[in-house]
XYZ file of C-alpha atoms in Angstrom:
395
model
C 0.000 0.000 0.000
C 1.608 3.269 -1.109
C 1.730 6.468 0.939
C -1.173 8.194 -0.835
C -3.412 5.164 -0.434
C -2.651 5.013 3.280
C -3.353 8.733 3.663
C -6.610 8.382 1.753
C -7.723 5.427 3.841
C -6.908 7.273 7.068
C -8.773 10.371 5.859
C -11.887 8.370 4.960
C -11.969 6.426 8.234
C -11.175 9.471 10.378
C -13.795 11.508 8.522
C -16.362 8.764 9.078
C -15.589 8.759 12.818
C -15.875 12.563 13.013
C -19.299 12.370 11.370
C -20.168 9.518 13.740
C -19.484 11.639 16.812
C -20.776 15.028 15.644
C -23.913 13.693 13.922
C -24.793 10.319 15.373
C -24.037 11.415 18.923
C -23.855 15.186 19.483
C -26.593 16.103 17.005
C -29.059 13.222 16.927
C -28.369 12.016 20.452
C -31.121 14.229 21.867
C -33.837 12.202 20.148
C -32.066 8.945 20.937
C -31.858 9.724 24.656
C -35.321 11.311 24.858
C -36.921 8.467 26.860
C -34.033 8.517 29.365
C -34.032 12.309 29.548
C -37.728 12.456 30.349
C -37.259 9.821 33.055
C -34.116 11.145 34.722
C -34.770 14.862 34.143
C -38.563 15.344 33.942
C -38.260 19.140 33.676
C -36.768 18.724 30.190
C -39.677 16.768 28.711
C -41.606 19.854 27.636
C -38.766 21.377 25.615
C -37.561 18.372 23.604
C -39.224 19.602 20.422
C -37.832 23.108 20.842
C -34.398 21.746 21.716
C -34.362 19.686 18.520
C -35.436 22.748 16.528
C -32.656 24.785 18.172
C -30.156 22.083 17.299
C -31.157 21.963 13.647
C -31.090 25.776 13.548
C -27.582 25.953 14.997
C -26.490 23.313 12.509
C -27.736 25.569 9.702
C -25.954 28.582 11.199
C -22.674 26.658 11.357
C -23.138 25.446 7.789
C -23.696 29.040 6.626
C -20.451 30.095 8.302
C -18.645 27.038 6.939
C -19.728 27.837 3.383
C -17.736 31.068 3.585
C -14.374 29.547 4.454
C -14.140 25.722 4.402
C -13.044 25.477 0.767
C -10.129 27.790 1.683
C -9.495 26.622 5.258
C -10.934 23.142 5.775
C -8.648 22.425 8.727
C -10.246 25.267 10.661
C -13.643 23.729 9.946
C -12.519 20.421 11.451
C -11.319 22.143 14.639
C -14.587 24.045 15.020
C -16.560 20.846 14.434
C -14.851 19.004 17.262
C -14.845 21.964 19.652
C -18.513 22.907 19.341
C -19.732 19.305 19.470
C -17.617 18.559 22.551
C -18.716 21.692 24.394
C -22.353 20.995 23.572
C -22.137 17.407 24.820
C -20.536 18.542 28.063
C -23.337 21.074 28.460
C -26.009 18.390 28.050
C -24.173 16.235 30.580
C -24.656 18.831 33.331
C -27.848 20.647 32.201
C -30.651 20.436 34.746
C -32.890 23.302 33.607
C -34.734 23.678 30.285
C -32.828 26.859 29.390
C -29.379 25.358 29.970
C -30.379 22.220 28.090
C -31.534 24.121 25.004
C -28.355 26.249 24.981
C -26.140 23.161 25.259
C -28.030 21.399 22.477
C -27.758 24.534 20.320
C -23.970 24.577 20.688
C -23.627 20.835 20.101
C -25.675 21.011 16.921
C -23.065 23.267 15.311
C -20.500 20.464 15.145
C -22.094 18.666 12.224
C -22.602 21.963 10.391
C -18.836 22.482 10.354
C -17.846 18.832 9.873
C -19.552 17.821 6.611
C -18.530 20.850 4.494
C -14.951 20.736 5.828
C -14.537 17.046 5.041
C -15.606 17.428 1.390
C -12.480 19.356 0.250
C -10.273 17.268 2.568
C -11.428 14.004 0.992
C -11.252 15.434 -2.530
C -7.672 16.612 -1.918
C -6.325 13.416 -0.342
C -8.122 10.680 -2.299
C -7.743 9.852 -5.997
C -10.492 11.394 -8.182
C -11.925 8.039 -9.288
C -12.482 7.021 -5.640
C -13.881 10.251 -4.191
C -17.576 9.389 -4.649
C -17.128 6.107 -2.782
C -15.016 7.788 -0.102
C -17.628 10.509 0.440
C -20.290 7.828 0.846
C -18.134 6.040 3.419
C -17.600 9.283 5.341
C -21.309 10.084 5.221
C -22.143 6.645 6.638
C -20.462 7.794 9.829
C -23.850 8.977 11.056
C -24.974 5.348 11.084
C -21.844 4.289 12.956
C -22.409 7.056 15.506
C -26.032 6.103 16.015
C -25.001 2.503 16.672
C -22.399 3.725 19.156
C -24.880 6.039 20.852
C -27.383 3.200 21.053
C -24.796 1.053 22.810
C -23.942 3.922 25.162
C -27.628 4.481 25.898
C -28.016 0.803 26.764
C -24.949 0.564 28.992
C -24.244 3.976 30.561
C -25.023 4.304 34.258
C -26.434 7.802 33.802
C -27.210 10.468 31.215
C -24.359 12.629 32.478
C -21.683 9.964 32.020
C -22.985 9.091 28.564
C -22.700 12.664 27.313
C -19.253 13.191 28.860
C -18.060 10.114 26.983
C -19.544 11.438 23.741
C -17.844 14.820 24.296
C -14.452 13.112 24.505
C -15.168 11.227 21.284
C -16.072 14.455 19.456
C -12.783 16.081 20.441
C -10.685 13.008 19.668
C -12.143 12.336 16.245
C -11.622 15.967 15.181
C -7.922 15.597 15.947
C -7.810 12.322 14.007
C -9.579 13.842 10.977
C -7.117 16.731 10.882
C -4.060 14.476 11.075
C -3.771 13.438 7.385
C -3.855 17.072 6.217
C -2.148 18.722 9.184
C 0.903 19.785 7.160
C -0.449 19.485 3.627
C 0.257 22.538 1.456
C -2.107 23.681 -1.292
C -5.128 21.972 0.244
C -7.483 24.823 -0.632
C -6.071 25.241 -4.121
C -6.723 21.634 -5.122
C -10.398 22.296 -5.791
C -9.891 25.601 -7.601
C -7.925 23.827 -10.311
C -10.839 21.525 -11.102
C -12.581 22.428 -14.354
C -16.341 22.506 -14.456
C -19.314 24.718 -13.715
C -17.128 27.122 -11.697
C -16.338 28.868 -14.991
C -19.945 30.055 -15.173
C -21.100 33.373 -13.674
C -21.293 33.328 -9.868
C -25.055 32.771 -9.923
C -24.831 29.840 -12.319
C -24.125 26.927 -9.953
C -26.533 28.234 -7.320
C -29.567 27.883 -9.588
C -28.862 24.160 -9.897
C -29.237 23.881 -6.114
C -32.773 25.317 -6.008
C -34.699 22.113 -6.775
C -32.628 19.809 -4.535
C -32.758 22.504 -1.854
C -36.573 22.633 -1.876
C -36.729 18.838 -1.937
C -34.356 18.701 1.033
C -36.516 21.086 3.089
C -39.635 18.981 2.540
C -37.962 15.609 3.134
C -36.100 17.033 6.126
C -39.389 18.056 7.728
C -40.711 14.530 7.288
C -37.554 12.901 8.675
C -37.619 15.029 11.837
C -40.441 13.015 13.399
C -38.352 9.867 13.783
C -35.135 11.685 14.652
C -36.783 13.683 17.441
C -39.806 11.712 18.609
C -39.440 8.217 17.134
C -38.327 6.476 20.358
C -40.958 8.273 22.420
C -43.779 7.322 20.057
C -42.691 3.692 19.964
C -42.067 3.303 23.702
C -45.240 5.192 24.665
C -47.222 2.787 22.476
C -45.674 -0.136 24.335
C -44.156 -1.642 21.195
C -40.666 -1.548 22.742
C -39.809 -1.031 26.411
C -37.788 2.024 27.411
C -34.986 -0.270 28.607
C -34.534 -1.518 25.031
C -34.736 1.861 23.305
C -31.024 1.702 22.487
C -31.703 -1.270 20.213
C -34.006 0.891 18.096
C -31.093 3.166 17.282
C -28.721 0.275 16.776
C -31.183 -1.009 14.177
C -31.267 2.455 12.588
C -27.478 2.571 12.465
C -27.143 -0.902 10.994
C -29.570 0.048 8.248
C -27.673 3.279 7.707
C -24.473 1.418 6.846
C -26.131 0.784 3.482
C -25.485 4.485 2.870
C -22.013 3.472 1.707
C -23.724 2.272 -1.483
C -25.000 5.757 -2.327
C -22.304 6.380 -4.912
C -23.187 3.185 -6.755
C -26.892 4.001 -6.591
C -26.391 7.442 -8.132
C -24.144 6.025 -10.842
C -26.974 3.753 -11.970
C -29.988 6.021 -11.452
C -28.694 9.598 -11.645
C -29.068 12.068 -8.812
C -32.852 12.655 -9.016
C -33.458 8.923 -9.287
C -31.246 8.190 -6.287
C -32.929 10.947 -4.315
C -36.415 9.654 -5.087
C -35.451 6.116 -4.132
C -34.015 7.184 -0.770
C -36.966 9.493 -0.021
C -39.303 6.616 -0.819
C -37.498 4.422 1.710
C -37.895 7.215 4.314
C -41.604 7.396 3.552
C -41.943 3.642 3.967
C -40.110 3.841 7.304
C -42.429 6.566 8.627
C -45.440 4.521 7.520
C -43.946 1.593 9.398
C -43.846 3.694 12.574
C -47.564 4.382 12.110
C -48.192 0.625 11.881
C -45.965 0.060 14.910
C -47.857 2.568 17.034
C -51.248 1.242 15.940
C -50.454 -2.464 16.285
C -47.885 -2.421 19.076
C -45.531 -4.609 17.051
C -41.865 -4.750 18.033
C -40.604 -6.256 14.778
C -42.124 -3.455 12.685
C -40.474 -0.960 15.042
C -36.994 -2.372 14.458
C -37.612 -2.837 10.734
C -38.874 0.712 10.352
C -35.843 2.132 12.147
C -33.482 0.116 9.953
C -35.268 1.350 6.814
C -35.119 4.907 8.092
C -31.379 4.646 8.666
C -30.769 3.331 5.154
C -32.988 5.974 3.562
C -31.635 8.918 5.513
C -27.941 8.084 5.095
C -28.538 7.557 1.398
C -30.468 10.819 1.142
C -27.743 12.908 2.743
C -25.119 11.121 0.647
C -26.993 12.070 -2.531
C -26.924 15.716 -1.442
C -23.126 15.622 -1.105
C -22.698 14.071 -4.549
C -25.185 16.530 -6.052
C -23.213 19.495 -4.691
C -19.895 18.079 -5.890
C -21.112 17.709 -9.471
C -22.873 21.037 -9.652
C -20.009 23.037 -8.189
C -16.814 20.959 -7.962
C -14.549 23.931 -7.240
C -16.657 24.890 -4.197
C -18.037 21.521 -3.160
C -17.896 22.433 0.516
C -20.054 25.509 -0.005
C -22.527 23.581 -2.158
C -22.784 20.853 0.473
C -23.404 23.517 3.119
C -26.301 24.996 1.155
C -28.064 21.659 0.663
C -27.463 20.496 4.216
C -28.798 23.837 5.478
C -31.954 23.169 3.480
C -32.239 19.690 5.018
C -31.691 21.041 8.540
C -34.162 23.888 7.967
C -36.848 21.352 7.159
C -35.864 19.348 10.239
C -36.084 22.415 12.497
C -39.529 23.297 11.155
C -40.658 19.689 11.389
C -39.390 19.231 14.956
C -41.188 22.337 16.175
C -44.351 21.473 14.260
C -44.497 17.845 15.344
C -43.752 18.946 18.910
C -46.801 21.190 18.890
C -48.869 18.595 17.047
C -48.306 15.951 19.717
C -50.818 17.716 21.944
C -53.650 17.643 19.404
C -52.930 14.889 16.865
C -52.612 11.131 17.246
C -49.208 9.438 16.814
C -50.566 7.480 13.839
C -51.635 10.667 12.073
C -48.274 12.316 12.798
C -46.435 9.320 11.366
C -48.638 9.309 8.263
C -47.976 13.028 7.805
C -44.240 12.428 8.086
C -44.485 9.685 5.451
C -46.353 12.040 3.110
C -43.739 14.773 3.530
C -40.893 12.362 2.753
C -42.679 11.153 -0.386
C -43.405 14.728 -1.483
C -39.756 15.662 -0.948
C -38.696 12.812 -3.201
C -41.074 13.743 -5.999
C -40.043 17.408 -5.835
C -36.669 16.490 -7.332
C -38.469 15.502 -10.556
C -40.357 18.771 -11.048
C -37.914 20.097 -13.587
C -34.353 19.735 -14.774
C -32.055 22.727 -15.411
C -31.174 23.084 -19.062
C -27.560 22.103 -19.010
C -25.312 19.238 -20.007
C -26.806 17.153 -17.215
C -23.471 16.640 -15.514
C -24.888 17.610 -12.158
C -27.355 14.718 -12.270
C -24.969 11.854 -12.768
C -22.122 10.530 -10.679
């Protein structure tokens, strides 16, 4: 194995672990630990929806900031990712009041917003061009790995505080590991500017190709927020799975999400809109499965639905990364930020809306609504195609 191959392998694995800690733990851990939080800290139960909305909002804010500098200074993005995620996790570990909890979750949510855009130019600079799509899919699957890890932590940790301290240490450590392969690399920012492609168009050119996937991401993101934020609560409240086994729900989600590594292959065969529609359809099926789970009290549909959700969501976010890379290869980090902001915006709106809807709507209706939003988000990608060479729609 030559030196470049070793560096590329390290970068992909370290990037996957950074995504695992900042997404699967720091960002999505709030929904995962919701049953334990409501049991051990009852005062926090009423603000879970708002906390999730704050987290998705802070993620968007970080992604906006990242879009302005990560293609020039990706190493700084990696440092900010680890720092904000670690601080947020430590805050959750000690938060005992609703206000402190929401602030901690807000800070922790920024980690993922810095991590994904920063890793795009890092991977593109270190790994051979023919392998970048696969490498990006591997990195993106880190969310699934993190969810599995968080599920194990949730099942074994003695307390909420210890669990979140452990996750804070992981966030800091993985940021250092992700920075290692490019710590002394010169010309990292310039590597993308030399890439020919749509960057030669006027400044507004590439942005217009992000409009349709951006709208689709908002809609699908709103639908996905129900399971991310309230999935365990809906399932355990229905008695389908006991609260002691809630960690296994997220382990199932993570195991399904490992299929996200196949996103690059999927897009190569179906094109970007086709891959997006397929993944959104899987999300819709998963949300419908939650409705069946709540209505019938079936444990096997609960685990199956979570596994389907993991596969669909990891694939969906992977498609967004590939879409941004092909539309705007010289500023792939910025393009990824825009589309992930759209996804997180939908999730923030969905979390707040579903949180309010819990008081007046049945869990089955909420799950059916989430399924409809995911399906609508998938179909939105087919509304129209920009009149261009079509490069942005194929891997």
